[in-house]
CSV table of C-alpha atoms in Angstrom, one decimal:
chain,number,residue,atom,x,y,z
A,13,UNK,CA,-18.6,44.9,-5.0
A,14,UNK,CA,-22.0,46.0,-3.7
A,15,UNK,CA,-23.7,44.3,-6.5
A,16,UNK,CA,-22.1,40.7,-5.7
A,17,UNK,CA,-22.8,41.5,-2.2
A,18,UNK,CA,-26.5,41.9,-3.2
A,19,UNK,CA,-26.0,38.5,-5.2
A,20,UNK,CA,-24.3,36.6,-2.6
A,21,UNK,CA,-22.7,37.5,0.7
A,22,UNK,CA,-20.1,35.0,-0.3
A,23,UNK,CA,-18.9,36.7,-3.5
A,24,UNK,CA,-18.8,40.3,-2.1
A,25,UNK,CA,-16.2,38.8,0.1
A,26,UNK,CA,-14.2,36.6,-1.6
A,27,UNK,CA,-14.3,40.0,-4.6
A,28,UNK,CA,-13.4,42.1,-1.6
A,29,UNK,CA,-9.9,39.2,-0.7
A,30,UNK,CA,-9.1,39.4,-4.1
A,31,UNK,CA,-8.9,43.0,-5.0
A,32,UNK,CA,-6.6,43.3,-1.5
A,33,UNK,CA,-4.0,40.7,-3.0
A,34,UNK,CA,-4.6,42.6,-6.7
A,35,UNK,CA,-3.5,46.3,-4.3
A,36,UNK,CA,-0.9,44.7,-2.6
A,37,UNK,CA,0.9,42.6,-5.3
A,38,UNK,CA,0.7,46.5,-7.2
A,39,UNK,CA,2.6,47.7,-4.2
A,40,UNK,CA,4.8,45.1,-3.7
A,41,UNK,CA,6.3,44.7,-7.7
A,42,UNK,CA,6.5,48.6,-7.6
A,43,UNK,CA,8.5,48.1,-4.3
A,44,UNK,CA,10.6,45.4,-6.3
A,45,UNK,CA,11.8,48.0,-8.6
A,46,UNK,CA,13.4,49.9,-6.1
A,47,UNK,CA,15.4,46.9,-4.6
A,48,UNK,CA,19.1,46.5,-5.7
A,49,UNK,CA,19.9,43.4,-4.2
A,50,UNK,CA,19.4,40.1,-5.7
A,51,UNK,CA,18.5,38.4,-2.0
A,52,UNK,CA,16.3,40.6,-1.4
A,53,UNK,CA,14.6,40.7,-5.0
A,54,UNK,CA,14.4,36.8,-4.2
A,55,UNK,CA,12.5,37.1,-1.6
A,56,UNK,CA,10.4,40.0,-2.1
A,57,UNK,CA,9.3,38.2,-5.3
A,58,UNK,CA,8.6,34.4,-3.2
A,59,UNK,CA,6.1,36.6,-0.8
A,60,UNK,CA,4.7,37.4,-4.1
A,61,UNK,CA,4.5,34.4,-5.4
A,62,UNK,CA,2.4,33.4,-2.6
A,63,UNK,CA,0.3,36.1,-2.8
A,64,UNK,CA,-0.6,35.2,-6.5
A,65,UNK,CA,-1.4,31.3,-5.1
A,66,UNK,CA,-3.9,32.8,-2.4
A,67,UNK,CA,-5.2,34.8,-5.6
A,68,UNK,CA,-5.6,31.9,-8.1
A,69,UNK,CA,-7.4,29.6,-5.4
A,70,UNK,CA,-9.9,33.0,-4.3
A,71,UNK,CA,-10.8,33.1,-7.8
A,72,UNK,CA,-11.6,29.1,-7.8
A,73,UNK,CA,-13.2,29.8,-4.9
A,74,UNK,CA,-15.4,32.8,-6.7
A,75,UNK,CA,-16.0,30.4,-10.3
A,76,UNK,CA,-18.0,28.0,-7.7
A,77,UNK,CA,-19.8,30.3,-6.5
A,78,UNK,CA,-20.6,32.0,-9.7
A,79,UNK,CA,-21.6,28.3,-10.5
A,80,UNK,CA,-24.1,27.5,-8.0
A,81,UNK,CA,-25.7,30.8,-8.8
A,82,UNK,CA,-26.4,30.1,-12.3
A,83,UNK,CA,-29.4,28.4,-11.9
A,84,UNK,CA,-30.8,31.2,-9.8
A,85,UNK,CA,-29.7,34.1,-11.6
A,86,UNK,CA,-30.9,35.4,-15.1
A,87,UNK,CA,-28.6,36.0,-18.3
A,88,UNK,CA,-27.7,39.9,-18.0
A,89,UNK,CA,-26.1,38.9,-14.2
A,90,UNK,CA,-24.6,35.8,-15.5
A,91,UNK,CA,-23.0,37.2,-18.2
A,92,UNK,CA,-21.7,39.6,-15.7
A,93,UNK,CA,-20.3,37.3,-13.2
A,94,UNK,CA,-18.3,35.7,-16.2
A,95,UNK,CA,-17.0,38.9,-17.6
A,96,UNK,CA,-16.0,39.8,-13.5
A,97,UNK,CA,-14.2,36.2,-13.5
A,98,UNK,CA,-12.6,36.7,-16.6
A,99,UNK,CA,-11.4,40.3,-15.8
A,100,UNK,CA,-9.8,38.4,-12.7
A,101,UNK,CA,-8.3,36.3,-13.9
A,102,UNK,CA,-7.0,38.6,-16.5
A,103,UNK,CA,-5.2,40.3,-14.1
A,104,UNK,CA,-3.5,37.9,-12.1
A,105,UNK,CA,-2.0,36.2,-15.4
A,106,UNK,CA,-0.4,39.8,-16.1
A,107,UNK,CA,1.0,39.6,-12.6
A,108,UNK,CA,2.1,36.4,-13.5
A,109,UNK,CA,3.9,37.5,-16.2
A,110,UNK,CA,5.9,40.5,-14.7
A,111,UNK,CA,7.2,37.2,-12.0
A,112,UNK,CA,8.3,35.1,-14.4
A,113,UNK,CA,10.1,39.0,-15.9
A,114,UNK,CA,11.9,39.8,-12.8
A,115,UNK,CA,12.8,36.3,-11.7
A,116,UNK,CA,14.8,35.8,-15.3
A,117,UNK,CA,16.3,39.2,-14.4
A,118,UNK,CA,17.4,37.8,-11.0
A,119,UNK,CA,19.0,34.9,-12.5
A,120,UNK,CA,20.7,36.5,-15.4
A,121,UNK,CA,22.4,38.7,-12.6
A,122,UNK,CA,23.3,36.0,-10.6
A,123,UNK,CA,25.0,34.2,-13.4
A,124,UNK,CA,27.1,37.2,-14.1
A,125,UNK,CA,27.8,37.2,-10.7
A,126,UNK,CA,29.3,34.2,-10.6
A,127,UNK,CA,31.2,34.1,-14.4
A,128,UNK,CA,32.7,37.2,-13.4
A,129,UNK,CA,35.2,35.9,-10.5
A,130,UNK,CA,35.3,32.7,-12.1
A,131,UNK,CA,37.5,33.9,-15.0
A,132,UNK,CA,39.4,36.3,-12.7
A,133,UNK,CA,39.9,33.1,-10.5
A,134,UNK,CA,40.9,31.7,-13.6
A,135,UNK,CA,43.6,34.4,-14.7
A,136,UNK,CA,45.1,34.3,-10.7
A,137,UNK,CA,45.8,30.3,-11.3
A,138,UNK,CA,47.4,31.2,-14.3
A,139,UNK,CA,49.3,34.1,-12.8
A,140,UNK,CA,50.3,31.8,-10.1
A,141,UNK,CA,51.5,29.0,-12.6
A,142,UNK,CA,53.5,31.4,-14.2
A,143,UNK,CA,55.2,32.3,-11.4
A,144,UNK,CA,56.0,28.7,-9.8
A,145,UNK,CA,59.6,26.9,-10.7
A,146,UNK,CA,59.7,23.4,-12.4
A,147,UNK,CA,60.2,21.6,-9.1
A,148,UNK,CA,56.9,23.1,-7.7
A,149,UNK,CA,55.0,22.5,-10.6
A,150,UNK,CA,56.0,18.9,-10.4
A,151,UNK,CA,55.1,18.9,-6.6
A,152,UNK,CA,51.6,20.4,-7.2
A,153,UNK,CA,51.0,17.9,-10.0
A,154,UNK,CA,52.4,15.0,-8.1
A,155,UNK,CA,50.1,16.2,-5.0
A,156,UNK,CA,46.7,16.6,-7.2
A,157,UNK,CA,47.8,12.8,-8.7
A,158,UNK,CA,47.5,11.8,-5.0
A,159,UNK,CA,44.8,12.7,-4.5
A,160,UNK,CA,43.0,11.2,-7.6
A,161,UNK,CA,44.3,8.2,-6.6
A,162,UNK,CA,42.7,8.7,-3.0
A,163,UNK,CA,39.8,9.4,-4.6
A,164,UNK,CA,40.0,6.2,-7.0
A,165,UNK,CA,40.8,4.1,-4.4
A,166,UNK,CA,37.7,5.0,-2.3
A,167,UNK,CA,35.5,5.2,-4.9
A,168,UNK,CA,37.1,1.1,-5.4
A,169,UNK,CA,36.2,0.3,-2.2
A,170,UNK,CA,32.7,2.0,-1.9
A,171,UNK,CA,32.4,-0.3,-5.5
A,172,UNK,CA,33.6,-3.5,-3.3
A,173,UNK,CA,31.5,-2.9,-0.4
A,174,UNK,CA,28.7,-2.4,-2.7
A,175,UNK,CA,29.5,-5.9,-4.4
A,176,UNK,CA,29.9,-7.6,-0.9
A,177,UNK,CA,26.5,-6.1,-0.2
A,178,UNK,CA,24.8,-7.7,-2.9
A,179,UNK,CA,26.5,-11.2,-2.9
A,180,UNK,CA,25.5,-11.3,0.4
A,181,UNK,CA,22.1,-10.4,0.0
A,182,UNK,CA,21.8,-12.9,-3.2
A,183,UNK,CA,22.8,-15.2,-0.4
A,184,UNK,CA,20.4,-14.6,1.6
A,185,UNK,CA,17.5,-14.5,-1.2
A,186,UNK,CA,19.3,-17.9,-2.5
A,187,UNK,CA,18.7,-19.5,1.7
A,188,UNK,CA,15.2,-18.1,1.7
A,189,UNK,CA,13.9,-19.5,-1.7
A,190,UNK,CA,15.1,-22.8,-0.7
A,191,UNK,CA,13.5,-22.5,2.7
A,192,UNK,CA,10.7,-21.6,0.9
A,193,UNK,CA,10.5,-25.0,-0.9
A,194,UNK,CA,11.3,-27.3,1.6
A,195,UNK,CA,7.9,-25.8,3.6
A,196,UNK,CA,6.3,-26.2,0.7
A,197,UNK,CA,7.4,-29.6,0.2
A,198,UNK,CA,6.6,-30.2,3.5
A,199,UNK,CA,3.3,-28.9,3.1
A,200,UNK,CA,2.7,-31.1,0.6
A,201,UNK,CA,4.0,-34.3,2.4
A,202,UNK,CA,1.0,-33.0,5.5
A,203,UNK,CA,-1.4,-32.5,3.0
A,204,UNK,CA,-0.8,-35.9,1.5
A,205,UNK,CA,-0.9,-37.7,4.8
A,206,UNK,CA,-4.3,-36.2,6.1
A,207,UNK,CA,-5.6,-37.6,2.4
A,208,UNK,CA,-4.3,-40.9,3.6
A,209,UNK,CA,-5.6,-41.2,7.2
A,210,UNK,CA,-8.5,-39.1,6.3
A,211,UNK,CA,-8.8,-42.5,4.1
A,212,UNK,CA,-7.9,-45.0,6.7
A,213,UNK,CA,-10.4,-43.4,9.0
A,214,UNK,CA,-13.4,-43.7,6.9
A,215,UNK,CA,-12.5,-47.7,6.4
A,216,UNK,CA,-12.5,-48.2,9.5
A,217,UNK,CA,-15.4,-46.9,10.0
A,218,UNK,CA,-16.6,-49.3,7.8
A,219,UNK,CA,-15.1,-52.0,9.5
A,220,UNK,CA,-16.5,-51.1,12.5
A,221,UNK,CA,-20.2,-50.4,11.0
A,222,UNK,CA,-20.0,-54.2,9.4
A,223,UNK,CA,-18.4,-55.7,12.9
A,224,UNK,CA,-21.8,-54.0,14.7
A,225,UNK,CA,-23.7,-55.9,12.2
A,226,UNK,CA,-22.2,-58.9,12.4
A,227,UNK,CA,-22.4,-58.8,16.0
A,228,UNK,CA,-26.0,-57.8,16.2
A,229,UNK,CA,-26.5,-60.4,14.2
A,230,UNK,CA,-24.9,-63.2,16.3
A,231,UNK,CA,-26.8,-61.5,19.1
A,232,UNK,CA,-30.2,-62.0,17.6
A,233,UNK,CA,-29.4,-65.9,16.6
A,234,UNK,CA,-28.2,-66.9,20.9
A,235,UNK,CA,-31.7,-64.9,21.5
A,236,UNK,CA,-33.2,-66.8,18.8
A,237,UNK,CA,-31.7,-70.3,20.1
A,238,UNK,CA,-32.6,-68.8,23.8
A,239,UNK,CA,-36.0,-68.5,23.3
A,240,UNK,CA,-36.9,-72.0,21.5
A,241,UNK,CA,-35.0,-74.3,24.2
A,242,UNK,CA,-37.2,-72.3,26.7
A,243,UNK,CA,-40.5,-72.8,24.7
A,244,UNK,CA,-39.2,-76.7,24.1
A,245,UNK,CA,-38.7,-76.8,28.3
A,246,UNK,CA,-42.1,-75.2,29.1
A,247,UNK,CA,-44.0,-77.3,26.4
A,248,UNK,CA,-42.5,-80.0,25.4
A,249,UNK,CA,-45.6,-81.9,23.7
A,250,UNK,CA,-45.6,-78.4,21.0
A,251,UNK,CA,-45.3,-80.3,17.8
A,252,UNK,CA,-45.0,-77.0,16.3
A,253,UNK,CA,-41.5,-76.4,17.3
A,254,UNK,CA,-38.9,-78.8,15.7
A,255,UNK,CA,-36.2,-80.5,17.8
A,256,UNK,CA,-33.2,-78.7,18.1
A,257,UNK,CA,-30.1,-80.6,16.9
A,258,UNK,CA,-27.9,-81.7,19.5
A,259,UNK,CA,-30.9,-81.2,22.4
A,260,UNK,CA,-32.2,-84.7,23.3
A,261,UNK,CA,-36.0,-84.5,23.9
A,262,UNK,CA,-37.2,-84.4,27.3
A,263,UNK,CA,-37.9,-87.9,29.0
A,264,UNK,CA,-41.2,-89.5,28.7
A,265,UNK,CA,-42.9,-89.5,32.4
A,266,UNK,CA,-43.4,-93.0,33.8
A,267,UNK,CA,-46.8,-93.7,35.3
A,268,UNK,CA,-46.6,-96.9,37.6
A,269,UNK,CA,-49.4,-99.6,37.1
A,270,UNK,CA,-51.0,-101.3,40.0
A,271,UNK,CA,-51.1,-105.8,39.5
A,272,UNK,CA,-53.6,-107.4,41.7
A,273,UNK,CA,-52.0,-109.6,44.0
């Protein structure tokens, strides 16, 4: 122990746990020999059992350990650590192997324990047959063919509650499923008509695009028309500018001449 402790502080005391559950699991099988009683065997051998769990994680504990000091120790104080591990290990599987002895022990006694007053239970029944007149035997017989058929006719109506059960709740898949569908049929029938006004709105935005044009194109022409009648107002002698149809020409002035009386 003082060599791991020189090693690692950590395996001196995880050595030190382990050799404490190796002393007391000595003690406590050599206290289980003593012990008469079955119970008490029982339980004498579950704290045991524990103790040999504690062991068996203690020594997974100690092979990580061992692990991480590979790299810094040298081959003599590896091997040694392996042979230490091994020698643990060892010994808790022997441990393990007187258990397994005394629980088959405990359960051989128990099942003589209990085939022994089952056969004398066995015998008094018979004893007691013997000693019963015609008329009871047929009561008795009559009375355990009662209570079969109690037992039948609950185990009919557990069996008919259990049927009801599952109709019902076929039913109820059956409603769902079909609820189901129609939403999805319905879904379908809202997908479809956002498709079809999704459509409808883009022509009419079409329609509205090539009314703007049309419009702004009517607008242009009155501005058009606007702005030759005013030109053919302001100069009327512009031979440029042709006569709009419908528009009579402006009236020639009149200059009055002077006779000589």
């Amino acid at each position: 122990m003082a060599s791991l402790s020189g090693l690692s502080e950590e395996l001196g005391e995880i050595e030190g746990q382990i050799l404490d559950i190796f002393r007391a699991l000595s003690n406590g099988f050599q206290k289980l020999e003593k012990i008469k009683d079955s119970n008490r065997q029982s339980r004498q051998l579950e704290e045991l059992t524990g103790k040999m769990r504690e062991c068996k994680r203690l020594i997974k504990e100690f092979d990580r350990e061992v692990k991480d000091l590979e790299y810094k120790s040298d081959a003599e104080t590896t091997k040694m650590l392996s042979e230490k591990k091994q020698s643990m290990i060892k010994e808790l599987n022997s441990y393990v192997a007187l258990k397994k002895q005394y629980a088959s022990n405990i359960e051989n006694k128990r099942v003589d324990l209990f085939e022994g007053p089952g056969e004398g239970f066995a015998e008094e029944n018979g004893l007691l047959a013997s000693n019963m007149s015609n008329q009871q035997l047929m009561d008795q017989g009559n009375r355990m063919m009662d209570e079969t058929d109690e037992a039948i006719e609950r185990s009919k109506k557990v069996v008919h509650e259990t049927v009801n059960v599952g109709t019902e709740t076929a039913a109820a898949l059956k409603a769902q499923t079909e609820q189901m569908s129609r939403i999805v049929n319905e879904l379908d029938s809202i997908h479809f008509s956002i498709k079809k006004a999704t459509q409808l709105v883009k022509e009419l935005g079409r329609q509205v695009a090539t009314d703007r044009c049309i419009m702004a194109l009517l607008f242009l022409i009155v501005i058009g028309v606007i702005a030759i009648i005013i030109v053919k107002i302001v100069n009327p002698h512009n031979k440029d500018i042709r006569d709009i149809p419908g528009l009579a020409p402006p009236a020639p002035s009149r200059r009055l001449l002077a006779y000589p009386y």
